[in-house]
mmCIF file of C-alpha atoms and ligand atoms in Angstrom:
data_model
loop_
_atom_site.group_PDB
_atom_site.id
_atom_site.type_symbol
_atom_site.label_atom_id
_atom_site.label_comp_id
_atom_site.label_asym_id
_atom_site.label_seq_id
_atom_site.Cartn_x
_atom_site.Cartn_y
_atom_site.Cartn_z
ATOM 1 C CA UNK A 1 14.500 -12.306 -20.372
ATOM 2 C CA UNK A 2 12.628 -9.087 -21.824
ATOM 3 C CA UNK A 3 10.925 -6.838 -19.309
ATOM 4 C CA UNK A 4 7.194 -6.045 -19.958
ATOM 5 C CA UNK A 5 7.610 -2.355 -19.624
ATOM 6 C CA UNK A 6 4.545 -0.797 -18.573
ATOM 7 C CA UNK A 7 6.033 3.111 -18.901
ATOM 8 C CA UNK A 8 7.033 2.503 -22.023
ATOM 9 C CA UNK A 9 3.242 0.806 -23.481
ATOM 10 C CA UNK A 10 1.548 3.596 -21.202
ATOM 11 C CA UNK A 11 3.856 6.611 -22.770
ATOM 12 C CA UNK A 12 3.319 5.471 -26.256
ATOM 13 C CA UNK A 13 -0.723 4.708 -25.821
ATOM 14 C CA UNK A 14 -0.727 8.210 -23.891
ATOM 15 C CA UNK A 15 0.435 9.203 -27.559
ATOM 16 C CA UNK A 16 -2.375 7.573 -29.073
ATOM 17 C CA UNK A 17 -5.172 8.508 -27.681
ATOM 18 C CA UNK A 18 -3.578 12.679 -27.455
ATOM 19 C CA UNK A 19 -3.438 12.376 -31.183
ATOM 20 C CA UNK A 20 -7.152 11.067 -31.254
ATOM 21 C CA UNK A 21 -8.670 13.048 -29.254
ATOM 22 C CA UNK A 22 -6.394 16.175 -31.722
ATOM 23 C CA UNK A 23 -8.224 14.059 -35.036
ATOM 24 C CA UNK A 24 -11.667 14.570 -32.925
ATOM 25 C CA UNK A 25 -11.035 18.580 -32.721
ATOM 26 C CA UNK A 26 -10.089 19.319 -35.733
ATOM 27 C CA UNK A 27 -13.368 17.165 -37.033
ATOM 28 C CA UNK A 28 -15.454 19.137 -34.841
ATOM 29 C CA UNK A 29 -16.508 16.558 -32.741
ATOM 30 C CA UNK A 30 -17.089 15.492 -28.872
ATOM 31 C CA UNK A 31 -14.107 16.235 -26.374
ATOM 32 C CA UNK A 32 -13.998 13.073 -24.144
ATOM 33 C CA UNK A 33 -15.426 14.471 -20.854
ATOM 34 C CA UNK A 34 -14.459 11.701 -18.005
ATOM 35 C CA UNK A 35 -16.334 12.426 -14.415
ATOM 36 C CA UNK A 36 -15.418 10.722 -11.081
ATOM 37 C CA UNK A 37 -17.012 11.002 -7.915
ATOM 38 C CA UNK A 38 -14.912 11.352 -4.696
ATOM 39 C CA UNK A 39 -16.286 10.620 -1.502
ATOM 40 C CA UNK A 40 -14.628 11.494 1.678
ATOM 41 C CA UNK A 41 -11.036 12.040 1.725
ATOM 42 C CA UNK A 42 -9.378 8.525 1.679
ATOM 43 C CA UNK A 43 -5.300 9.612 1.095
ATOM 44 C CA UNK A 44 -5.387 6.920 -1.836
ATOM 45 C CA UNK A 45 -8.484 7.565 -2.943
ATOM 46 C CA UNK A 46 -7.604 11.215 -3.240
ATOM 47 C CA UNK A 47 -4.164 10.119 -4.957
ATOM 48 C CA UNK A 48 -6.036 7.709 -7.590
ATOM 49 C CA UNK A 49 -8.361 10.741 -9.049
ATOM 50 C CA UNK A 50 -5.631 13.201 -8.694
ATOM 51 C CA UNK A 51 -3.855 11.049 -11.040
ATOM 52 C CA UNK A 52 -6.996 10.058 -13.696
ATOM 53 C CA UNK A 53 -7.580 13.931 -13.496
ATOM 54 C CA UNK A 54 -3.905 14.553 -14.487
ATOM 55 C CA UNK A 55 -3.929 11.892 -17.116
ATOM 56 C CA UNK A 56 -7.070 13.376 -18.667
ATOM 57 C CA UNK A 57 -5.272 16.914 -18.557
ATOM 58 C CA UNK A 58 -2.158 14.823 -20.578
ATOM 59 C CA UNK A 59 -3.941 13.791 -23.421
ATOM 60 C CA UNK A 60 -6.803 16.621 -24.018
ATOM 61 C CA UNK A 61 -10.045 14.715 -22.294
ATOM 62 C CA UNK A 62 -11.879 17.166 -20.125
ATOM 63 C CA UNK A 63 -12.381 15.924 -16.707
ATOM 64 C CA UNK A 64 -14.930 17.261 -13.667
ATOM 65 C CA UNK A 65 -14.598 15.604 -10.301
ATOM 66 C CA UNK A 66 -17.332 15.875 -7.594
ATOM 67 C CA UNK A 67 -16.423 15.657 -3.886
ATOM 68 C CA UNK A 68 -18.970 14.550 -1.472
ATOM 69 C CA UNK A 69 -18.406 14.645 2.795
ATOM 70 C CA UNK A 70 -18.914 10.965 4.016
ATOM 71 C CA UNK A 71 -22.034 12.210 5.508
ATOM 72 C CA UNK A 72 -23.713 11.670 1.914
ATOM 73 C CA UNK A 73 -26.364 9.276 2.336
ATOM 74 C CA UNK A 74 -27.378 6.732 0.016
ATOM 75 C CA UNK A 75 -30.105 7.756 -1.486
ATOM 76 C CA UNK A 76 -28.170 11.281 -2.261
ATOM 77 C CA UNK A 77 -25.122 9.488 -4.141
ATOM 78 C CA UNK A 78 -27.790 7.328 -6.060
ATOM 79 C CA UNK A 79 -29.223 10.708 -6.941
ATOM 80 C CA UNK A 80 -25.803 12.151 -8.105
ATOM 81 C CA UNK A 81 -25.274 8.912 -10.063
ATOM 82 C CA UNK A 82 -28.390 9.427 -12.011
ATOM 83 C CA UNK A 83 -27.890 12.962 -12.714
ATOM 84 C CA UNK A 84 -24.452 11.943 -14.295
ATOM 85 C CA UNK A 85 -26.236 8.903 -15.844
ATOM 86 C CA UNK A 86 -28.580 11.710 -17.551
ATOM 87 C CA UNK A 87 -25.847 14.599 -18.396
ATOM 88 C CA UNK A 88 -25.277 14.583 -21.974
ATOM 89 C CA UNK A 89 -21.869 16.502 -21.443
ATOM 90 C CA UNK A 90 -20.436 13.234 -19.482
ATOM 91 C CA UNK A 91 -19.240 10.428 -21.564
ATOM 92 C CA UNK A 92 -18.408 8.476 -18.881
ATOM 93 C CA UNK A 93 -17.513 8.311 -14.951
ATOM 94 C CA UNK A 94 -16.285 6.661 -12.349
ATOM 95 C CA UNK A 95 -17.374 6.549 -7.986
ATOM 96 C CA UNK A 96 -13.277 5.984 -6.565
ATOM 97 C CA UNK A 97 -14.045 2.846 -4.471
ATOM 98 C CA UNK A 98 -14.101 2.306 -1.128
ATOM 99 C CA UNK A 99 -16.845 4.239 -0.050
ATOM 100 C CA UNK A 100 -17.975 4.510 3.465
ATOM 101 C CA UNK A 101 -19.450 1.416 5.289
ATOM 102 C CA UNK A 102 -23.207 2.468 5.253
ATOM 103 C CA UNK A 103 -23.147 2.773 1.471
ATOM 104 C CA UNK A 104 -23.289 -0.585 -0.561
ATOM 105 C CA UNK A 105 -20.804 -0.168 -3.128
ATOM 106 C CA UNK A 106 -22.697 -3.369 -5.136
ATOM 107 C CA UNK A 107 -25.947 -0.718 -4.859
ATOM 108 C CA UNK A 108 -23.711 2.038 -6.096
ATOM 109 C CA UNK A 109 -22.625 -0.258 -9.222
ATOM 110 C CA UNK A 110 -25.292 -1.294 -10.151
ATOM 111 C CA UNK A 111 -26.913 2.254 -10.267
ATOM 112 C CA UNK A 112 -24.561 3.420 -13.090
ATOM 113 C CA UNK A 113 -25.455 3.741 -16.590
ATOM 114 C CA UNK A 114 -23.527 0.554 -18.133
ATOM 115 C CA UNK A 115 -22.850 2.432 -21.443
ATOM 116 C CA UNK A 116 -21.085 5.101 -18.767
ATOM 117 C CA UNK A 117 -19.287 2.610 -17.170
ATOM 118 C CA UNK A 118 -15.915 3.050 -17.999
ATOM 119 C CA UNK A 119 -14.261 1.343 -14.432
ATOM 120 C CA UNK A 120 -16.534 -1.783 -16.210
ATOM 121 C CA UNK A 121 -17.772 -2.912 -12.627
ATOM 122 C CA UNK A 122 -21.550 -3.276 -13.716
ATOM 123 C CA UNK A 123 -22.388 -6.733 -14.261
ATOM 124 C CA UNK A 124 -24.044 -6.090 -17.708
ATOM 125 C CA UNK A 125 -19.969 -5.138 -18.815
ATOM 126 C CA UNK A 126 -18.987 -7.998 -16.775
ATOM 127 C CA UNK A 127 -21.652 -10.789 -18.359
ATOM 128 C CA UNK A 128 -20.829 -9.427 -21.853
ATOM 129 C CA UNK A 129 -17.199 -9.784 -21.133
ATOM 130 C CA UNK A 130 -17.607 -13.047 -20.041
ATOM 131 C CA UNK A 131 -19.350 -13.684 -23.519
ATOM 132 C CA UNK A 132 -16.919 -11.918 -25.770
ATOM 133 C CA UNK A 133 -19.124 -9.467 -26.531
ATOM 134 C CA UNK A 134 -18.264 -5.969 -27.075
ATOM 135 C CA UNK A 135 -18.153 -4.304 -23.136
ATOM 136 C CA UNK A 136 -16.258 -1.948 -20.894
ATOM 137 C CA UNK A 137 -13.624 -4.349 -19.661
ATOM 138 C CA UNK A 138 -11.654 -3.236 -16.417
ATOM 139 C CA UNK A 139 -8.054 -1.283 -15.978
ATOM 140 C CA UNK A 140 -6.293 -4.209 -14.599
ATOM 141 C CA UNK A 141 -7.384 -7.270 -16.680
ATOM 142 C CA UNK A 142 -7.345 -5.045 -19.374
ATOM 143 C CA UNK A 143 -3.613 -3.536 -19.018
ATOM 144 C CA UNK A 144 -2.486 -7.453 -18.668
ATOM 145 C CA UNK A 145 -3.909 -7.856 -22.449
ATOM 146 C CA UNK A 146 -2.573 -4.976 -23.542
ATOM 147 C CA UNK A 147 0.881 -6.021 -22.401
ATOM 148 C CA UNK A 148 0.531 -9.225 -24.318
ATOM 149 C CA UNK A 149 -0.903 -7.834 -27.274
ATOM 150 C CA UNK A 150 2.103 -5.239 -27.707
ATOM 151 C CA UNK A 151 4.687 -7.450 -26.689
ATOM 152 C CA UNK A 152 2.958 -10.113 -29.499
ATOM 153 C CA UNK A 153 3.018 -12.722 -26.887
ATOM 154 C CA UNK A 154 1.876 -15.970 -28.155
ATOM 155 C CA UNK A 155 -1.152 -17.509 -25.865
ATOM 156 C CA UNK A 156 -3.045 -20.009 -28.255
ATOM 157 C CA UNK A 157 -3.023 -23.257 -26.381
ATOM 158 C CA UNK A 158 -1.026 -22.006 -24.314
ATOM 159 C CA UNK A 159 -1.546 -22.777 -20.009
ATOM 160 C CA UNK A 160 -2.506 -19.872 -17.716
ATOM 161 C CA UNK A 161 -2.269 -20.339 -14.492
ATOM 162 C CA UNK A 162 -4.024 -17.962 -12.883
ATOM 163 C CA UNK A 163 -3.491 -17.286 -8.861
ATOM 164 C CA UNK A 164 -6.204 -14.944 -7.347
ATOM 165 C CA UNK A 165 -9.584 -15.151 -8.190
ATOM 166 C CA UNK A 166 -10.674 -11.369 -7.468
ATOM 167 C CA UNK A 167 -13.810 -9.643 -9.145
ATOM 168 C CA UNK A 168 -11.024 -7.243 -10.344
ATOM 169 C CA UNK A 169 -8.777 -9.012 -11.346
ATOM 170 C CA UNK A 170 -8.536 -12.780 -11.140
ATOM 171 C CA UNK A 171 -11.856 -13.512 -12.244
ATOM 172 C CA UNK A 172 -11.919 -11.596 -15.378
ATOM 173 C CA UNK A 173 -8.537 -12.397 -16.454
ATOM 174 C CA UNK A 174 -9.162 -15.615 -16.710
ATOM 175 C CA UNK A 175 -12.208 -15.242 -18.387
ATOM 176 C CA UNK A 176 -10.761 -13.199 -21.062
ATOM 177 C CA UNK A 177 -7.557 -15.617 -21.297
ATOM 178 C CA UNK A 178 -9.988 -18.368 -22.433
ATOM 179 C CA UNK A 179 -12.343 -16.450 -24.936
ATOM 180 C CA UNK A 180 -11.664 -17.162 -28.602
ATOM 181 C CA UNK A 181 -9.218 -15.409 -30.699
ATOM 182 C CA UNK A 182 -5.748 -13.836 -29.266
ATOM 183 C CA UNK A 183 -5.309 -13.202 -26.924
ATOM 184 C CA UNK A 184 -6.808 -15.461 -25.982
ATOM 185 C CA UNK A 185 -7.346 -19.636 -26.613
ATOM 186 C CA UNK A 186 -5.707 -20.506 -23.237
ATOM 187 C CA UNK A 187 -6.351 -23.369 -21.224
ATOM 188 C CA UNK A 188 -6.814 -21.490 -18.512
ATOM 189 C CA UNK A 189 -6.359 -22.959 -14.322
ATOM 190 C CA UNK A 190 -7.696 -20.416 -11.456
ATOM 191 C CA UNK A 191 -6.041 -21.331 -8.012
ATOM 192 C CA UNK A 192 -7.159 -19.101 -4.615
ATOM 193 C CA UNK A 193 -6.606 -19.791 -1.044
ATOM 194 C CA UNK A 194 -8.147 -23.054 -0.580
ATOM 195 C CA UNK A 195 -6.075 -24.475 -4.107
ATOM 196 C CA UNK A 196 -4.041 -27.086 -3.167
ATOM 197 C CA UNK A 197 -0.446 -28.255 -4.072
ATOM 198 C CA UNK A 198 -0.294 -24.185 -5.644
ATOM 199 C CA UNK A 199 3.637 -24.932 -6.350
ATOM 200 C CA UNK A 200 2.779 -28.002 -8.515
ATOM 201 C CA UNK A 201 0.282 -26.260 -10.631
ATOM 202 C CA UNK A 202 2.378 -23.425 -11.528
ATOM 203 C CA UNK A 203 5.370 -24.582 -12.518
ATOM 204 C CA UNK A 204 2.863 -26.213 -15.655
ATOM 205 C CA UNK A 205 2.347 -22.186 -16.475
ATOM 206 C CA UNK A 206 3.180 -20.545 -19.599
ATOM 207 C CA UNK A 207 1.827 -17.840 -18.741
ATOM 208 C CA UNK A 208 1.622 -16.779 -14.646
ATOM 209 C CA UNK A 209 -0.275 -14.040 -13.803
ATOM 210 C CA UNK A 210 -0.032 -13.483 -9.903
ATOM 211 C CA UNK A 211 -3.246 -11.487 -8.029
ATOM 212 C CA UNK A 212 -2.855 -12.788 -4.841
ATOM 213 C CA UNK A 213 -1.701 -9.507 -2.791
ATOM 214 C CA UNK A 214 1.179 -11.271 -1.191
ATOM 215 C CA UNK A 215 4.211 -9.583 -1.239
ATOM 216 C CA UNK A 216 7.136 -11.941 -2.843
ATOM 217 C CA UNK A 217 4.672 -14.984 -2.923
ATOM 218 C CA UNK A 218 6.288 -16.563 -6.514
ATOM 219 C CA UNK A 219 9.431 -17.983 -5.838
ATOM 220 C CA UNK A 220 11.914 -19.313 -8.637
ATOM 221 C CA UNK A 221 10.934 -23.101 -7.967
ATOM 222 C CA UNK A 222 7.276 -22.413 -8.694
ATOM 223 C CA UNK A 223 7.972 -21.168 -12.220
ATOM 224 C CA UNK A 224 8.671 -22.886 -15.374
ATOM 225 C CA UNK A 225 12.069 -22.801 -17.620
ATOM 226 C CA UNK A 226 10.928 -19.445 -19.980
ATOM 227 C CA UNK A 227 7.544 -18.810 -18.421
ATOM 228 C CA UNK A 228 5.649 -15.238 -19.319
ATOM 229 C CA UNK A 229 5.054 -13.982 -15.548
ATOM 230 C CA UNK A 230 2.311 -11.073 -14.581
ATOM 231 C CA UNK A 231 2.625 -9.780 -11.471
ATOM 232 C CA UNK A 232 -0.043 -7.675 -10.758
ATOM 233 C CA UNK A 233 0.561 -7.015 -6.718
ATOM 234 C CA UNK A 234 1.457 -3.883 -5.447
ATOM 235 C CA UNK A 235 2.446 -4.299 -2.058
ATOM 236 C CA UNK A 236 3.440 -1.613 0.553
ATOM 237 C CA UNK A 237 6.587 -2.620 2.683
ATOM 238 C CA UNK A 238 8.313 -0.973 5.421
ATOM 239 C CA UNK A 239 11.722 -0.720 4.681
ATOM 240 C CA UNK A 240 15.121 1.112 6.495
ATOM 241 C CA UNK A 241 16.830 1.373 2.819
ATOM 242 C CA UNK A 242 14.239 4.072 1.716
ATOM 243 C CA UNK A 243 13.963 7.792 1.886
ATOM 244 C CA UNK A 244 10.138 7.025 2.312
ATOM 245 C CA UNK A 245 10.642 4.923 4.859
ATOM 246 C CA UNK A 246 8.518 2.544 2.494
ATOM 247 C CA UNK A 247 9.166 0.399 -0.757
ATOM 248 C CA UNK A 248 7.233 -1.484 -3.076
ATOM 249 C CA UNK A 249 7.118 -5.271 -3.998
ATOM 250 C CA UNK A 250 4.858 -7.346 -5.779
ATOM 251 C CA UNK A 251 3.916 -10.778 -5.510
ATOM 252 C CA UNK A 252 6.657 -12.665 -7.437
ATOM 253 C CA UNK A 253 10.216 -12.391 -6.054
ATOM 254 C CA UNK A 254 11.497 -10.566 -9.310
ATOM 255 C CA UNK A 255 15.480 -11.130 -8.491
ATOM 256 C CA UNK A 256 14.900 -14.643 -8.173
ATOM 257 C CA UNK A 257 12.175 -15.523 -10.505
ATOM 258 C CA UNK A 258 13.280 -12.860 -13.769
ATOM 259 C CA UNK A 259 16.255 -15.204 -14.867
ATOM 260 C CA UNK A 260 13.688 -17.918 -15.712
ATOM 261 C CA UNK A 261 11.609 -15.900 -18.016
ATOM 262 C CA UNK A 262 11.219 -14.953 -21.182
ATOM 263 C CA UNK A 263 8.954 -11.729 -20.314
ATOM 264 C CA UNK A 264 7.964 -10.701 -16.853
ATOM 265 C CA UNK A 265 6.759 -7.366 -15.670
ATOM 266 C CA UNK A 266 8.559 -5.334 -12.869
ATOM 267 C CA UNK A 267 6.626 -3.653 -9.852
ATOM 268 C CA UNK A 268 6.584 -0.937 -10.060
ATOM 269 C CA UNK A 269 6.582 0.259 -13.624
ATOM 270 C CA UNK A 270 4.326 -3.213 -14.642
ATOM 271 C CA UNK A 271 0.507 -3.639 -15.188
ATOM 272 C CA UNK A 272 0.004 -0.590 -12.509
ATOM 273 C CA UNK A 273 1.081 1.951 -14.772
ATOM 274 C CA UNK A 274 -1.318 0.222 -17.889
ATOM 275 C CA UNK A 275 -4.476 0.646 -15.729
ATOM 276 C CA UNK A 276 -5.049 4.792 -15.749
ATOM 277 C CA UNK A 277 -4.067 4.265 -19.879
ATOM 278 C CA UNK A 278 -7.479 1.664 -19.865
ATOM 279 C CA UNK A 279 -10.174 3.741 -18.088
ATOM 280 C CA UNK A 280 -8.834 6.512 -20.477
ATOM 281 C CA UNK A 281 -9.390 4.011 -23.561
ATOM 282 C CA UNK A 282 -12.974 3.351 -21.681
ATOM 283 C CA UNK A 283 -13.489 7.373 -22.397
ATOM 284 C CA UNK A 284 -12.935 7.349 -25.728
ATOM 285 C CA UNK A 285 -14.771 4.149 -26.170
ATOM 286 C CA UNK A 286 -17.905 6.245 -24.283
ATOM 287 C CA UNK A 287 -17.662 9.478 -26.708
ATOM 288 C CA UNK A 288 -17.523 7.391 -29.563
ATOM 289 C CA UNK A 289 -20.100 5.458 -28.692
ATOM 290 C CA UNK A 290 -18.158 2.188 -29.865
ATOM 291 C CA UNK A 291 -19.360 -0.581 -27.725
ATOM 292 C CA UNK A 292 -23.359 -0.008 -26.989
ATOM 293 C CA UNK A 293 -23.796 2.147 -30.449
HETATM 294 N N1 LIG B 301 -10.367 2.080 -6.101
HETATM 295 C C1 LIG B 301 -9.178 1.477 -6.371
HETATM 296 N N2 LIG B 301 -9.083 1.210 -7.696
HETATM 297 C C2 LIG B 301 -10.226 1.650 -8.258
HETATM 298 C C3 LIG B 301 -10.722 1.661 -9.599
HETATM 299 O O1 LIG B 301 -10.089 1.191 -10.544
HETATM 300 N N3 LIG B 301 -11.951 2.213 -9.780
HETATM 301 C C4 LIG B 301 -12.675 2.726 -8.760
HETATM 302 N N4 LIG B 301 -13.872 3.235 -9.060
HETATM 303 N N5 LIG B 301 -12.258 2.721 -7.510
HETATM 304 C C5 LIG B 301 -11.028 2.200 -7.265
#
């Protein structure tokens, strides 16, 4: 079994994109200015852009966030959205999700410039994903092909089972599993809440990637002799064994299931580490103008 070590691929693209964005200075050319707007003060929320903000800081992107109350109206944010939409200094941004109930985050989306989309939310990056055309894809899907790619997993013809059919995650996963070229070529099965005989169908997986959100859901009898298992959940457990008072599991019941494998990703220190490293590729992507031109 070989673990799919996310702080390992994160340090060493970290690495990457420093030394880029060093290439880019001494050429003269565009830092990689990355914006997010913050609105209220959501702990997690405030934890996510305190983190993109430090990551930015790690590898020489300038970042600017902009803190609204939760008083903001709708109209107002759509304002601030166009004002970043029209800053020539901002490559790209972000709005940290959720936002408060009387603004529609779909609204929201769609108001952002797609060539500044770097979360890739807007259904023009979405659509042209879909398609294999160039687009903003987002973190998580796009940390899960990283992993393969770096690992060199094999996926033509290959079956991916796919549990969890999410806008973030599950849907455009499997999408991407089934375009042409690696890694890709998949034959690809999507199974959600109303799936039946989910046990059957995934011990036929090559490849499992897990999105349900249900902590220790994959047990070892679901999962094939030398499987490749994703786990992308990130659940938050009470627990009497930590300092915290809290511990973290993710949908697949690693002890169990990791002697069956041939890769599978821990939580933490899996895809969750991969997705901060993807919105900073987005950045780059955005400065150098690589996927609209
Ligand atoms: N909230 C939780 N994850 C995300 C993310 O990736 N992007 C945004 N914009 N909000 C989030």
């Amino acid at each position: 079994m070989i673990l799919l070590d996310g702080k390992v691929i994160s340090e060493q693209m970290k690495a990457e994109i420093a030394q880029e964005v060093e290439n880019i200075k001494k050429q003269g050319g565009k830092i990689p200015h990355l914006a997010a707007i913050l609105v209220g003060h959501d702990g997690g929320s405030e934890t996510y852009v305190g983190n993109k903000e430090k990551s930015c800081n790690q590898v020489g992107f300038r970042s600017t966030v902009l803190r609204f109350e939760d008083t903001i109206t709708e109209v107002q944010l759509l304002e601030e959205i166009n004002k970043l939409n029209n800053n020539p200094e901002i490559d790209g941004f972000i709005v940290q999700m959720p936002l408060p109930k009387h603004i529609s985050e779909q609204k929201v989306t769609e108001a952002i410039d797609p060539k500044k989309d770097v979360d890739g939310f807007h259904p023009l990056n979405i659509g042209r994903m879909t398609i294999g055309m160039p687009a903003y894809i987002s973190a998580t899907p796009d940390g899960i092909i990283e992993l393969l790619r770096r690992y060199k997993i094999e996926t033509l013809g290959k079956h991916c089972v796919v549990l969890g059919r999410s806008n973030i995650v599950g849907r455009p996963i499997s999408n991407l599993l089934s375009l042409k070229g690696y890694p890709g070529d998949c034959t690809v099965t999507v199974c959600h809440s109303r799936t039946k005989n989910i046990p059957e169908i995934t011990r036929t997986a090559d490849i499992l990637i897990v999105a349900l959100g249900q902590a220790e859901y994959v047990t070892a009898d679901m999962v094939k002799e030398g499987a490749v298992v994703i786990d992308v959940g990130i659940n938050r457990i009470k627990s009497d064994k930590t300092k915290s008072g809290w511990k973290l599991l993710g949908d697949v019941k690693f002890d169990e299931v990791a002697p069956k494998c041939s890769y599978i990703t821990p939580v933490p220190g899996g895809v969750g580490l991969l997705t901060i490293i993807s919105l900073l590729k987005n950045t780059l992507k955005a400065t150098k103008k690589e996927i609209y031109g």
